[in-house]
PDB file of C-alpha atoms in Angstrom:
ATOM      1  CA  UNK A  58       1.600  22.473   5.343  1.00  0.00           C
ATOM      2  CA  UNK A  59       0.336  21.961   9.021  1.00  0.00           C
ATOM      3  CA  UNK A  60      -3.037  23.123   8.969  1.00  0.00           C
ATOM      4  CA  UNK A  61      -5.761  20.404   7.444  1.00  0.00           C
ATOM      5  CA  UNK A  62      -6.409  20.601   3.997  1.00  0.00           C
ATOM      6  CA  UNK A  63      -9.649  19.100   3.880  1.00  0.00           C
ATOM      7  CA  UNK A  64     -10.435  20.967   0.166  1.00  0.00           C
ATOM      8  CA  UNK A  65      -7.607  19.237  -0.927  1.00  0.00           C
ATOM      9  CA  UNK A  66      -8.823  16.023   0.466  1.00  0.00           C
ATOM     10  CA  UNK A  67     -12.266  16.333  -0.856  1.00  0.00           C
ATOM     11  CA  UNK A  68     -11.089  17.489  -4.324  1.00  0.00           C
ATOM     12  CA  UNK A  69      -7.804  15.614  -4.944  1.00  0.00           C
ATOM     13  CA  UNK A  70      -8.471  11.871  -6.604  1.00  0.00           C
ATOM     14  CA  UNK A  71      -5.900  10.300  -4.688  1.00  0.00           C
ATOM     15  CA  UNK A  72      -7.023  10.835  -1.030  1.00  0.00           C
ATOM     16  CA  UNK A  73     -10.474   9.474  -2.634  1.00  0.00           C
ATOM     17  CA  UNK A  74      -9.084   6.047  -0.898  1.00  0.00           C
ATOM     18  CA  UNK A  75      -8.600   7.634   2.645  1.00  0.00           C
ATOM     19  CA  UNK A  76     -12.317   9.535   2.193  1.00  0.00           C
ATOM     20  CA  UNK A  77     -13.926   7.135   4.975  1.00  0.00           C
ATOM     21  CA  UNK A  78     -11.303   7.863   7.627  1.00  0.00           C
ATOM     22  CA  UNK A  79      -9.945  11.279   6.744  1.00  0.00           C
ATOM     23  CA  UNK A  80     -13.478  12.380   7.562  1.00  0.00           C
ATOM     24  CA  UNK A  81     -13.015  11.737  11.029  1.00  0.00           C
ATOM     25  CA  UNK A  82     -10.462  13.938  11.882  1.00  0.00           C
ATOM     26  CA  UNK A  83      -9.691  17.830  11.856  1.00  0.00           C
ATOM     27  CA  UNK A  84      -5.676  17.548  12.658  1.00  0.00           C
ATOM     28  CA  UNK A  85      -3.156  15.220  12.693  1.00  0.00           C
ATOM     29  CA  UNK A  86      -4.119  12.593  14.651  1.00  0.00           C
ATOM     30  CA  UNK A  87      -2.583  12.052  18.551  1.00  0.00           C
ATOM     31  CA  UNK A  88      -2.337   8.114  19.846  1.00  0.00           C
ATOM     32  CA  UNK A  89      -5.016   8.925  21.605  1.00  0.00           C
ATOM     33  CA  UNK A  90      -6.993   9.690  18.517  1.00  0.00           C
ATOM     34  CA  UNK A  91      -5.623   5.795  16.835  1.00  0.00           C
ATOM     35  CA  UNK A  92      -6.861   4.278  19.875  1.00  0.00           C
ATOM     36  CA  UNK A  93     -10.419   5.361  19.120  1.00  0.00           C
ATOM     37  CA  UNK A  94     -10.338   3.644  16.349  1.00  0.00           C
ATOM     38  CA  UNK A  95     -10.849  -0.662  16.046  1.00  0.00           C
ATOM     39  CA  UNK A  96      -7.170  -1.613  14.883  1.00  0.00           C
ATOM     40  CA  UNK A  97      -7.023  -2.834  11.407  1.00  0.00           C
ATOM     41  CA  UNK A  98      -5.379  -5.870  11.997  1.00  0.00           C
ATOM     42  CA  UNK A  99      -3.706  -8.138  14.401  1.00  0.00           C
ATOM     43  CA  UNK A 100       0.256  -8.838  14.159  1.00  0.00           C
ATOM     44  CA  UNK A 101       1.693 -12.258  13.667  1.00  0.00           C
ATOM     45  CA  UNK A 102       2.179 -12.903  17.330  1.00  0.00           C
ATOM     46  CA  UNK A 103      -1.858 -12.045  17.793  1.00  0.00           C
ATOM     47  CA  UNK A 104      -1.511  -8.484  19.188  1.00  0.00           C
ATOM     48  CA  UNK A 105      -3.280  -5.907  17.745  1.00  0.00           C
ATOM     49  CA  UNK A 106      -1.813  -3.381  15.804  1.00  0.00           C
ATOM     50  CA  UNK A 107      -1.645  -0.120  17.651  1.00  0.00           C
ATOM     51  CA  UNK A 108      -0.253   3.005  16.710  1.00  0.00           C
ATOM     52  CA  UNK A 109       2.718   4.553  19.576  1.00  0.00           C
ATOM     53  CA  UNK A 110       4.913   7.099  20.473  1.00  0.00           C
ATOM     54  CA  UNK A 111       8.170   6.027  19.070  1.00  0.00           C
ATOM     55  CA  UNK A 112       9.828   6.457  22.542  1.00  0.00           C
ATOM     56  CA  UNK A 113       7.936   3.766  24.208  1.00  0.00           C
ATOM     57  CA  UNK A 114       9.257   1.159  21.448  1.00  0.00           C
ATOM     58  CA  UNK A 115      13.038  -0.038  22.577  1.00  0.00           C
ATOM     59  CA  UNK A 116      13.228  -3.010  19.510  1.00  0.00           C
ATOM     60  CA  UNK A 117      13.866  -2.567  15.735  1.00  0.00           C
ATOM     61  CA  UNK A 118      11.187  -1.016  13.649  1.00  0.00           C
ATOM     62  CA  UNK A 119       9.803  -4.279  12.206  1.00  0.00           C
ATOM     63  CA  UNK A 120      10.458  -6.709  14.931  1.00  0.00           C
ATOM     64  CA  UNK A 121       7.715  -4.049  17.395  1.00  0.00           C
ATOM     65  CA  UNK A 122       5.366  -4.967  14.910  1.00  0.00           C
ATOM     66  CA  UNK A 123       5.545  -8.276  14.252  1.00  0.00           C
ATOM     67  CA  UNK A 124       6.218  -9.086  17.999  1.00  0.00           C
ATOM     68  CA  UNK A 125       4.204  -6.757  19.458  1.00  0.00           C
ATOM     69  CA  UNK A 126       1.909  -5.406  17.055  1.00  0.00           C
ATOM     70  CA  UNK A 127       3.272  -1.561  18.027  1.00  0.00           C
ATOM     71  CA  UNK A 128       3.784   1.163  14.884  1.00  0.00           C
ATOM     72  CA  UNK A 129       6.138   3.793  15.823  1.00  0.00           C
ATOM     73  CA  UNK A 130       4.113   6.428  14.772  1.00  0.00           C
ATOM     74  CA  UNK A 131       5.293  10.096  14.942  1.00  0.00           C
ATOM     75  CA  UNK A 132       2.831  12.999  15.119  1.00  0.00           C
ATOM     76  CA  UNK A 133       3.550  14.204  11.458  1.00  0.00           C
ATOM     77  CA  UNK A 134       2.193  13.938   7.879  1.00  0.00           C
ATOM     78  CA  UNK A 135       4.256  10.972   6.788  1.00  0.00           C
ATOM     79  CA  UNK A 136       3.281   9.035   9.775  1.00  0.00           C
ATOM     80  CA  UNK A 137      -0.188  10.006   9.665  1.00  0.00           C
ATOM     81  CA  UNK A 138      -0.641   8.602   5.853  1.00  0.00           C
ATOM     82  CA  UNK A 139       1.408   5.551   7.127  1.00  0.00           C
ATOM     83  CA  UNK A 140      -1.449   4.956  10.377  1.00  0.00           C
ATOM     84  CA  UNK A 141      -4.038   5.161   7.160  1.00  0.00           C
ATOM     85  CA  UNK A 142      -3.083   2.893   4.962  1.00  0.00           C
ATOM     86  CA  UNK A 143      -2.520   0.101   7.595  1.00  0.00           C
ATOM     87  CA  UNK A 144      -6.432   1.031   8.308  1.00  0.00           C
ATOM     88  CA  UNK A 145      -6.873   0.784   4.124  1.00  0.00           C
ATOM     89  CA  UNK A 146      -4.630  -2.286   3.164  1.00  0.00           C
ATOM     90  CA  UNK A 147      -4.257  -4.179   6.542  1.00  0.00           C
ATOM     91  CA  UNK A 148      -3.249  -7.749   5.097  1.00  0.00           C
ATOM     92  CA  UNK A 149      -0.571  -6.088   2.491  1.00  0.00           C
ATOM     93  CA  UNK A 150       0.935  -4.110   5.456  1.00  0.00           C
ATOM     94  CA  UNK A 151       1.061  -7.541   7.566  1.00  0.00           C
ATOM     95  CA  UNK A 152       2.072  -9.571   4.586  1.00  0.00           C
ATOM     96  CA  UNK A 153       5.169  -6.740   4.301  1.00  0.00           C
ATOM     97  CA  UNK A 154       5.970  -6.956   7.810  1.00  0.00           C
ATOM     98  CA  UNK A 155       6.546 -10.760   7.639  1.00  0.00           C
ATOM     99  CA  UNK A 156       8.236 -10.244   4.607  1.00  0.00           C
ATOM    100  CA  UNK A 157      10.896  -8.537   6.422  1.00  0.00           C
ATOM    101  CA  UNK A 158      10.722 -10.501   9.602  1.00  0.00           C
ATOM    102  CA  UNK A 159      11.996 -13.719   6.928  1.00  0.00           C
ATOM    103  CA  UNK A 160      14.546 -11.688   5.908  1.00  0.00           C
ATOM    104  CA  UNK A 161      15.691 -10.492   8.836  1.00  0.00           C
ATOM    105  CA  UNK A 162      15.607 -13.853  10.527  1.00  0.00           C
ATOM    106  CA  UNK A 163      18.362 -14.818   7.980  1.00  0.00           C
ATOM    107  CA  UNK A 164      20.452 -12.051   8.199  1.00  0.00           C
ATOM    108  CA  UNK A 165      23.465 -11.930  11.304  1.00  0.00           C
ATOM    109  CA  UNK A 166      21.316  -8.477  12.173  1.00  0.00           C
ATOM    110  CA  UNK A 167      18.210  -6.356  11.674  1.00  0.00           C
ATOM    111  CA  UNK A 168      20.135  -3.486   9.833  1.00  0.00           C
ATOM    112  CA  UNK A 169      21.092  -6.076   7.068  1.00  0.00           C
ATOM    113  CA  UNK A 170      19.029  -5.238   4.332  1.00  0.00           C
ATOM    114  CA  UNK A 171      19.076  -6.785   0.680  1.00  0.00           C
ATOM    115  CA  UNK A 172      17.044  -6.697  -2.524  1.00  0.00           C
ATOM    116  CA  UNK A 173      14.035  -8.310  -1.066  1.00  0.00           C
ATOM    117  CA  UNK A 174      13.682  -5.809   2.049  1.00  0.00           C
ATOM    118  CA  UNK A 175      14.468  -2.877  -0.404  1.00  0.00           C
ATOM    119  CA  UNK A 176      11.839  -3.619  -2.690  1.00  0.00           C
ATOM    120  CA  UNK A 177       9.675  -4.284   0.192  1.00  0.00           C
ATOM    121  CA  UNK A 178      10.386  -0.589   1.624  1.00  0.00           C
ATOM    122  CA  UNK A 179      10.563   1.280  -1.662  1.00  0.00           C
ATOM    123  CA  UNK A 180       6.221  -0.043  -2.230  1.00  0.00           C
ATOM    124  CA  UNK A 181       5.897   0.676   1.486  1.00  0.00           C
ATOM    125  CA  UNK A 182       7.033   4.400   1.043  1.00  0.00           C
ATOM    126  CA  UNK A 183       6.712   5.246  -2.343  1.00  0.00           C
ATOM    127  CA  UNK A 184       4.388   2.544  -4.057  1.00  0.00           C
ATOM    128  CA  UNK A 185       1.344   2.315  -6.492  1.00  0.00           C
ATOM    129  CA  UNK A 186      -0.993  -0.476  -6.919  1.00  0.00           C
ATOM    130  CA  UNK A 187      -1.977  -0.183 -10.591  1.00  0.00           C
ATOM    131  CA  UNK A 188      -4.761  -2.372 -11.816  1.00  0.00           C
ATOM    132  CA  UNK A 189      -5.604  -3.160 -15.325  1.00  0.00           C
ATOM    133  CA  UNK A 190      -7.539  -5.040 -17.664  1.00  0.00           C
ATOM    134  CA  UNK A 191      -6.139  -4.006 -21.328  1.00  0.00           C
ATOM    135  CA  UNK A 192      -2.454  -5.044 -21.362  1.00  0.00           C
ATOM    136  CA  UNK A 193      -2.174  -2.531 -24.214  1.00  0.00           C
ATOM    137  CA  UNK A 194      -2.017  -0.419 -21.106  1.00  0.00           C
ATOM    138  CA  UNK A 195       0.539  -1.939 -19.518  1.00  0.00           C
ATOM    139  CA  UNK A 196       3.038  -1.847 -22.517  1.00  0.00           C
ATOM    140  CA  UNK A 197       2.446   1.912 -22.717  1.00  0.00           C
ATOM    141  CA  UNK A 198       3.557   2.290 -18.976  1.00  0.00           C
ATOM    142  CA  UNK A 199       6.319  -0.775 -19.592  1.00  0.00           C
ATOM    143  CA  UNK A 200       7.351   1.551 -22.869  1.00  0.00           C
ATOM    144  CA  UNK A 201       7.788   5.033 -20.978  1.00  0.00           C
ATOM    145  CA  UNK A 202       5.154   6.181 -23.072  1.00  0.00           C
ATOM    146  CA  UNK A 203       3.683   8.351 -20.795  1.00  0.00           C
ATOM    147  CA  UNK A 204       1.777  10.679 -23.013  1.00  0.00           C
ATOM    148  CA  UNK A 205      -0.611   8.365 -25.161  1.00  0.00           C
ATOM    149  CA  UNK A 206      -0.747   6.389 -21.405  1.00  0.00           C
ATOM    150  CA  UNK A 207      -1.615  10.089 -20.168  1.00  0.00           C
ATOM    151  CA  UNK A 208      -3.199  12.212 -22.262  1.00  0.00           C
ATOM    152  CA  UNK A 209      -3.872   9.827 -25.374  1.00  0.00           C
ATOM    153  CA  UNK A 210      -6.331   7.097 -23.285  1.00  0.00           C
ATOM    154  CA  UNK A 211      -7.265   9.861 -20.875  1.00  0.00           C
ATOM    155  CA  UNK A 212     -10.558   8.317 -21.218  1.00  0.00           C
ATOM    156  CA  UNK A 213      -9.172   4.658 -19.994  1.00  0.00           C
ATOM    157  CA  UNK A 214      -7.884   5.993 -16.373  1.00  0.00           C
ATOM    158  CA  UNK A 215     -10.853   5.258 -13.665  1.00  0.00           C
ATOM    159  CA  UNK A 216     -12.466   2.738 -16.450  1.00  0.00           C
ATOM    160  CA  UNK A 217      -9.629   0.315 -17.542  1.00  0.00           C
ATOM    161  CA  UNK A 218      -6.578   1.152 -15.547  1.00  0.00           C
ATOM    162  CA  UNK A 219      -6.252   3.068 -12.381  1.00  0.00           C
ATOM    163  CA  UNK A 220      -3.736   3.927  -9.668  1.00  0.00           C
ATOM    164  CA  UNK A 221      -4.236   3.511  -5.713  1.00  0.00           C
ATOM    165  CA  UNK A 222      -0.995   4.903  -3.847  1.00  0.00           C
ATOM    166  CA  UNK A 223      -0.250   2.568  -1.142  1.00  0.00           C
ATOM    167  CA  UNK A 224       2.935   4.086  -0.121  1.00  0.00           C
ATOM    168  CA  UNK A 225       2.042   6.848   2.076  1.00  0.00           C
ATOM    169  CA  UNK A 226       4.974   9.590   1.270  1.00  0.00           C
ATOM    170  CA  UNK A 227       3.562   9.678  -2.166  1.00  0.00           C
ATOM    171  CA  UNK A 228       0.095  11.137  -0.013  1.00  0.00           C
ATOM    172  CA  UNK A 229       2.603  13.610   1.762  1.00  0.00           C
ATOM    173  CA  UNK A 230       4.025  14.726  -1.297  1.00  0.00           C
ATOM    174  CA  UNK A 231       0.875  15.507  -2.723  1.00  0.00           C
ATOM    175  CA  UNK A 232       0.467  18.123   0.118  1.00  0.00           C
ATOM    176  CA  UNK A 233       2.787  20.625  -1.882  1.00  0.00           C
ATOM    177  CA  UNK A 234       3.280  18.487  -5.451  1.00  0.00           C
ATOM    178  CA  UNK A 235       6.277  19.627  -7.447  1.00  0.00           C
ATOM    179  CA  UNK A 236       7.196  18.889 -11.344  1.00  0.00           C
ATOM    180  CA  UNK A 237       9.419  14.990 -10.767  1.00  0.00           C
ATOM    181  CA  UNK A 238       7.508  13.302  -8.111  1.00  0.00           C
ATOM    182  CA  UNK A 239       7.887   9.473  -9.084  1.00  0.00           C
ATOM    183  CA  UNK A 240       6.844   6.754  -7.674  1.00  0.00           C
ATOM    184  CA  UNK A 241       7.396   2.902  -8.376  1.00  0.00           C
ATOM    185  CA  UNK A 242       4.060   0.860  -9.163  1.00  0.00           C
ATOM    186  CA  UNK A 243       2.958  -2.942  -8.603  1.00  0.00           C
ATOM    187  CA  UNK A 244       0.796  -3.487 -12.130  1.00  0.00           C
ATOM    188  CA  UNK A 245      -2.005  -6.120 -11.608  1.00  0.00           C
ATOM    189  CA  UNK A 246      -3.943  -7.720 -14.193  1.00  0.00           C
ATOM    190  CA  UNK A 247      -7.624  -7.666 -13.023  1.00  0.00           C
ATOM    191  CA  UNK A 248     -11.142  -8.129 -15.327  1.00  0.00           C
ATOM    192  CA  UNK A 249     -12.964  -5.620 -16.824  1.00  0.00           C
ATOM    193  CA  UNK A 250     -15.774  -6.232 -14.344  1.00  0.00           C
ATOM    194  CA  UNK A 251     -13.527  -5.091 -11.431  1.00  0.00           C
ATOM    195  CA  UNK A 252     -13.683  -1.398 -12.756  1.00  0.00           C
ATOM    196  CA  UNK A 253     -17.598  -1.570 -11.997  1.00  0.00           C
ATOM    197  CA  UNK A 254     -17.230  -2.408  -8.219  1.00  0.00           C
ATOM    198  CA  UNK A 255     -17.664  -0.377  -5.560  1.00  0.00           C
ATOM    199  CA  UNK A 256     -13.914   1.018  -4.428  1.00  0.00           C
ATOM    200  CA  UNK A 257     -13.972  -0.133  -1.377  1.00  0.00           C
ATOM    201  CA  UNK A 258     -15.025  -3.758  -3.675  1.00  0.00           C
ATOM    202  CA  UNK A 259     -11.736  -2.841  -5.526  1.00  0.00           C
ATOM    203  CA  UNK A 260      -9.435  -1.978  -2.087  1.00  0.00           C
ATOM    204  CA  UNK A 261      -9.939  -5.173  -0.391  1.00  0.00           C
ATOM    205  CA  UNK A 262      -9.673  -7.489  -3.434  1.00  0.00           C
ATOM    206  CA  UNK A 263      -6.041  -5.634  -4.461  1.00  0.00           C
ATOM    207  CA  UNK A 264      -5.658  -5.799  -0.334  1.00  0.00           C
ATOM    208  CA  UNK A 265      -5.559  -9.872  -0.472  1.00  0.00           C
ATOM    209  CA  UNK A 266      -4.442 -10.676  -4.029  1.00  0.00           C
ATOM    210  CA  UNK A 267      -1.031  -8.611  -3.239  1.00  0.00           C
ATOM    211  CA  UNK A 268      -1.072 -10.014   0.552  1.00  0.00           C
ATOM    212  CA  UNK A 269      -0.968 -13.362  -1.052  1.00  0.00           C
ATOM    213  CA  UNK A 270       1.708 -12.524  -3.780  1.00  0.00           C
ATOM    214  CA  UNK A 271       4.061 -11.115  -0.935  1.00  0.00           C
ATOM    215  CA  UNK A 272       3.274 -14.290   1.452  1.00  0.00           C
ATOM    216  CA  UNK A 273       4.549 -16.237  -1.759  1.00  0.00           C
ATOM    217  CA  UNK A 274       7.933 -14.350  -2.222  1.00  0.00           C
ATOM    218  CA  UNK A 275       6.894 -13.157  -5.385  1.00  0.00           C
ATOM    219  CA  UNK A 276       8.567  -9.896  -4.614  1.00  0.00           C
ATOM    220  CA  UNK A 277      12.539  -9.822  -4.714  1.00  0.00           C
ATOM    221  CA  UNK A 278      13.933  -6.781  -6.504  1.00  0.00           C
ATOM    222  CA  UNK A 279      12.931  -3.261  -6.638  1.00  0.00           C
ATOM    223  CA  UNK A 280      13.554  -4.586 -10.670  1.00  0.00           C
ATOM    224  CA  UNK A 281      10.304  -5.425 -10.634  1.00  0.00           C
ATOM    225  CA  UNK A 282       8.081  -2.026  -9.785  1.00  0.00           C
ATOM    226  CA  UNK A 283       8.068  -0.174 -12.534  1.00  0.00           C
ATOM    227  CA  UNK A 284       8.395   3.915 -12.241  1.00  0.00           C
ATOM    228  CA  UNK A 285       5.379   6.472 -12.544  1.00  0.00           C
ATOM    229  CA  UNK A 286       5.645   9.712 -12.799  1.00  0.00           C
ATOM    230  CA  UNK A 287       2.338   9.878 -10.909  1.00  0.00           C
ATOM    231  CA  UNK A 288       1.394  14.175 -11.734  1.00  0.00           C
ATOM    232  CA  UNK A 289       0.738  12.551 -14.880  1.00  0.00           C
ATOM    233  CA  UNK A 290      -2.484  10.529 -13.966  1.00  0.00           C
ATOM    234  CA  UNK A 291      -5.302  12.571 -15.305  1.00  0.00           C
ATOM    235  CA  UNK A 292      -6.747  14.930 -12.959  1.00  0.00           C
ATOM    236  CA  UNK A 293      -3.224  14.561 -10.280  1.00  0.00           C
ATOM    237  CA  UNK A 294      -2.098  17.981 -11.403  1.00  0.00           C
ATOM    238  CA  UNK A 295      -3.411  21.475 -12.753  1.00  0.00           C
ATOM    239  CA  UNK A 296      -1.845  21.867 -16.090  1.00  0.00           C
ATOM    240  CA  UNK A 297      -2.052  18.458 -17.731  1.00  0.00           C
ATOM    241  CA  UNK A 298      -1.687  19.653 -21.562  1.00  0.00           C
ATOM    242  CA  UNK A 299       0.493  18.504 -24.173  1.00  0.00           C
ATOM    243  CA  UNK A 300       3.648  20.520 -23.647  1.00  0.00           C
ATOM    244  CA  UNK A 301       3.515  19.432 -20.041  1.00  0.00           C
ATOM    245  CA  UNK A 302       3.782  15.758 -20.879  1.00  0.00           C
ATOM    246  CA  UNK A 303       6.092  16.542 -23.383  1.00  0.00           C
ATOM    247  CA  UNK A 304       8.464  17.164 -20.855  1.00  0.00           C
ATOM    248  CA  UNK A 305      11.159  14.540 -21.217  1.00  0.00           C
ATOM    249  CA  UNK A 306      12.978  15.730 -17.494  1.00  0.00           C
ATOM    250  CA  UNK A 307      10.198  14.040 -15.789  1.00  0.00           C
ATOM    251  CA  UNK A 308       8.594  11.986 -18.261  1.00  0.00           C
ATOM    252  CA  UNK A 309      11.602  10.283 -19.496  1.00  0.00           C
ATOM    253  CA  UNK A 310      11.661   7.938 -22.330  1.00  0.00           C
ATOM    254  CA  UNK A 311      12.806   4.334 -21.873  1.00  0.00           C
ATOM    255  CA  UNK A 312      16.206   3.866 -21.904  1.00  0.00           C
ATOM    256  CA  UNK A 313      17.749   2.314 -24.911  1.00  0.00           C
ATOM    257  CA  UNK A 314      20.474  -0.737 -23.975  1.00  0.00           C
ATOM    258  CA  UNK A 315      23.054  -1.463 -26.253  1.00  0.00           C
ATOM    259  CA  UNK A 316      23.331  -5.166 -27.691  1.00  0.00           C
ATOM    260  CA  UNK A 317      26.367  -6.407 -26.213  1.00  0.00           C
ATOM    261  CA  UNK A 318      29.755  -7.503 -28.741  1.00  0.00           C
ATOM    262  CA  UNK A 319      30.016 -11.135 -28.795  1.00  0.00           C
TER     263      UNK A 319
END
């Protein structure tokens, strides 16, 4: 899809998020087009974060941005959502980037990754931030019970529980969805009050509060995010009925360990 979808934008509930600053653009935005824009945030050496060709950038991904405050940003969808959510969730996005400049400051090179820089990558590209405020909710989800989550408390999604994508190839894959997209979610305990706020209220409070958790090394294994088979939030995908959640190929049931022989 190259052209701009902008029904798809307006009607779809998860580019509800990127409303404010999809709204100022009618293509896929040049550098020229970032640099109109105040940057969302400064890296950890002070520079602010600016969004550049990837052929003026001669360091390692990671180290540009935390040294330089540069995003190698290509002129495509993926990169596009990835410029948008550093606008959206500027103190996670810094928090991540430090998270990997620790890492990487232990490791004999950049390249080195390990469970900690994994994790961080898989919420970076394929993430959810799910708050809640029943933990029945969260047992359903921790369960693989994905159609009472789905279709049984329908109702609850937007009121008690709700899911912001912060990893922008889930936004490119909702350009042309297809039956299996998954993505793996960071579940956050909030109060029932927090489903009243204004969203951008609710953005910059899940913004900090997961900052925070990252600055504290509270995230060390991919272990810890669990999946969602995200066309099955209500309203994600046309044909939400029964038999469609029924389907165990993408909604698959928890798997079942085996008590080990002593």
């Amino acid at each position: 899809m190259s052209s701009w979808p902008q029904a798809l934008f307006e009607q779809h509930p998860a580019f509800r998020l990127l409303h404010p600053l999809l709204g100022q653009f009618r293509a896929i935005p040049t550098h020229a087009d970032w640099d109109q824009l105040p940057s969302p945030a400064r890296s950890p050496s002070g520079a602010p974060i600016r969004f550049v060709d990837p052929d003026s950038i001669t360091a390692y991904y990671e180290l540009a941005i935390y040294q330089h405050g540069t995003v190698a940003t290509r002129l495509n969808w993926h990169d596009t959502f990835n410029a948008l959510i550093w606008h959206r969730f500027p103190r996670l996005k810094i928090a991540l980037n430090q998270l990997h400049q620790r890492q990487i400051s232990q490791a004999s090179a950049p390249n080195i990754r390990g469970p900690v820089r994994d994790a961080a990558t898989l919420f970076d590209e394929c993430g959810f931030i799910l708050p809640y405020s029943q933990p029945a909710l969260l047992e359903l989800l921790q369960q693989h019970r994905w159609e009472a989550l789905f279709l049984t408390e329908r109702a609850a999604w937007g009121q008690t529980i709700a899911a912001y994508s912060f990893g922008h190839a889930n936004f490119e894959n909702l350009l042309a969805p297809f039956v299996g997209l998954t993505g793996k979610c960071w579940p956050i305990a909030v109060a029932a009050e927090f489903f009243s706020w204004p969203l951008d209220l609710q953005l910059n409070w899940l913004d900090g509060e997961l900052a925070a958790a990252v600055d504290a090394d509270q995230l060390q294994t991919p272990r810890q995010l669990p999946p969602l088979p995200y066309l099955g939030i209500p309203g994600w995908y046309p044909q939400q009925d029964t038999a469609f959640y029924q389907n165990t190929a993408y909604f698959r049931p928890k798997r079942q360990t085996i008590p080990s022989k002593v």
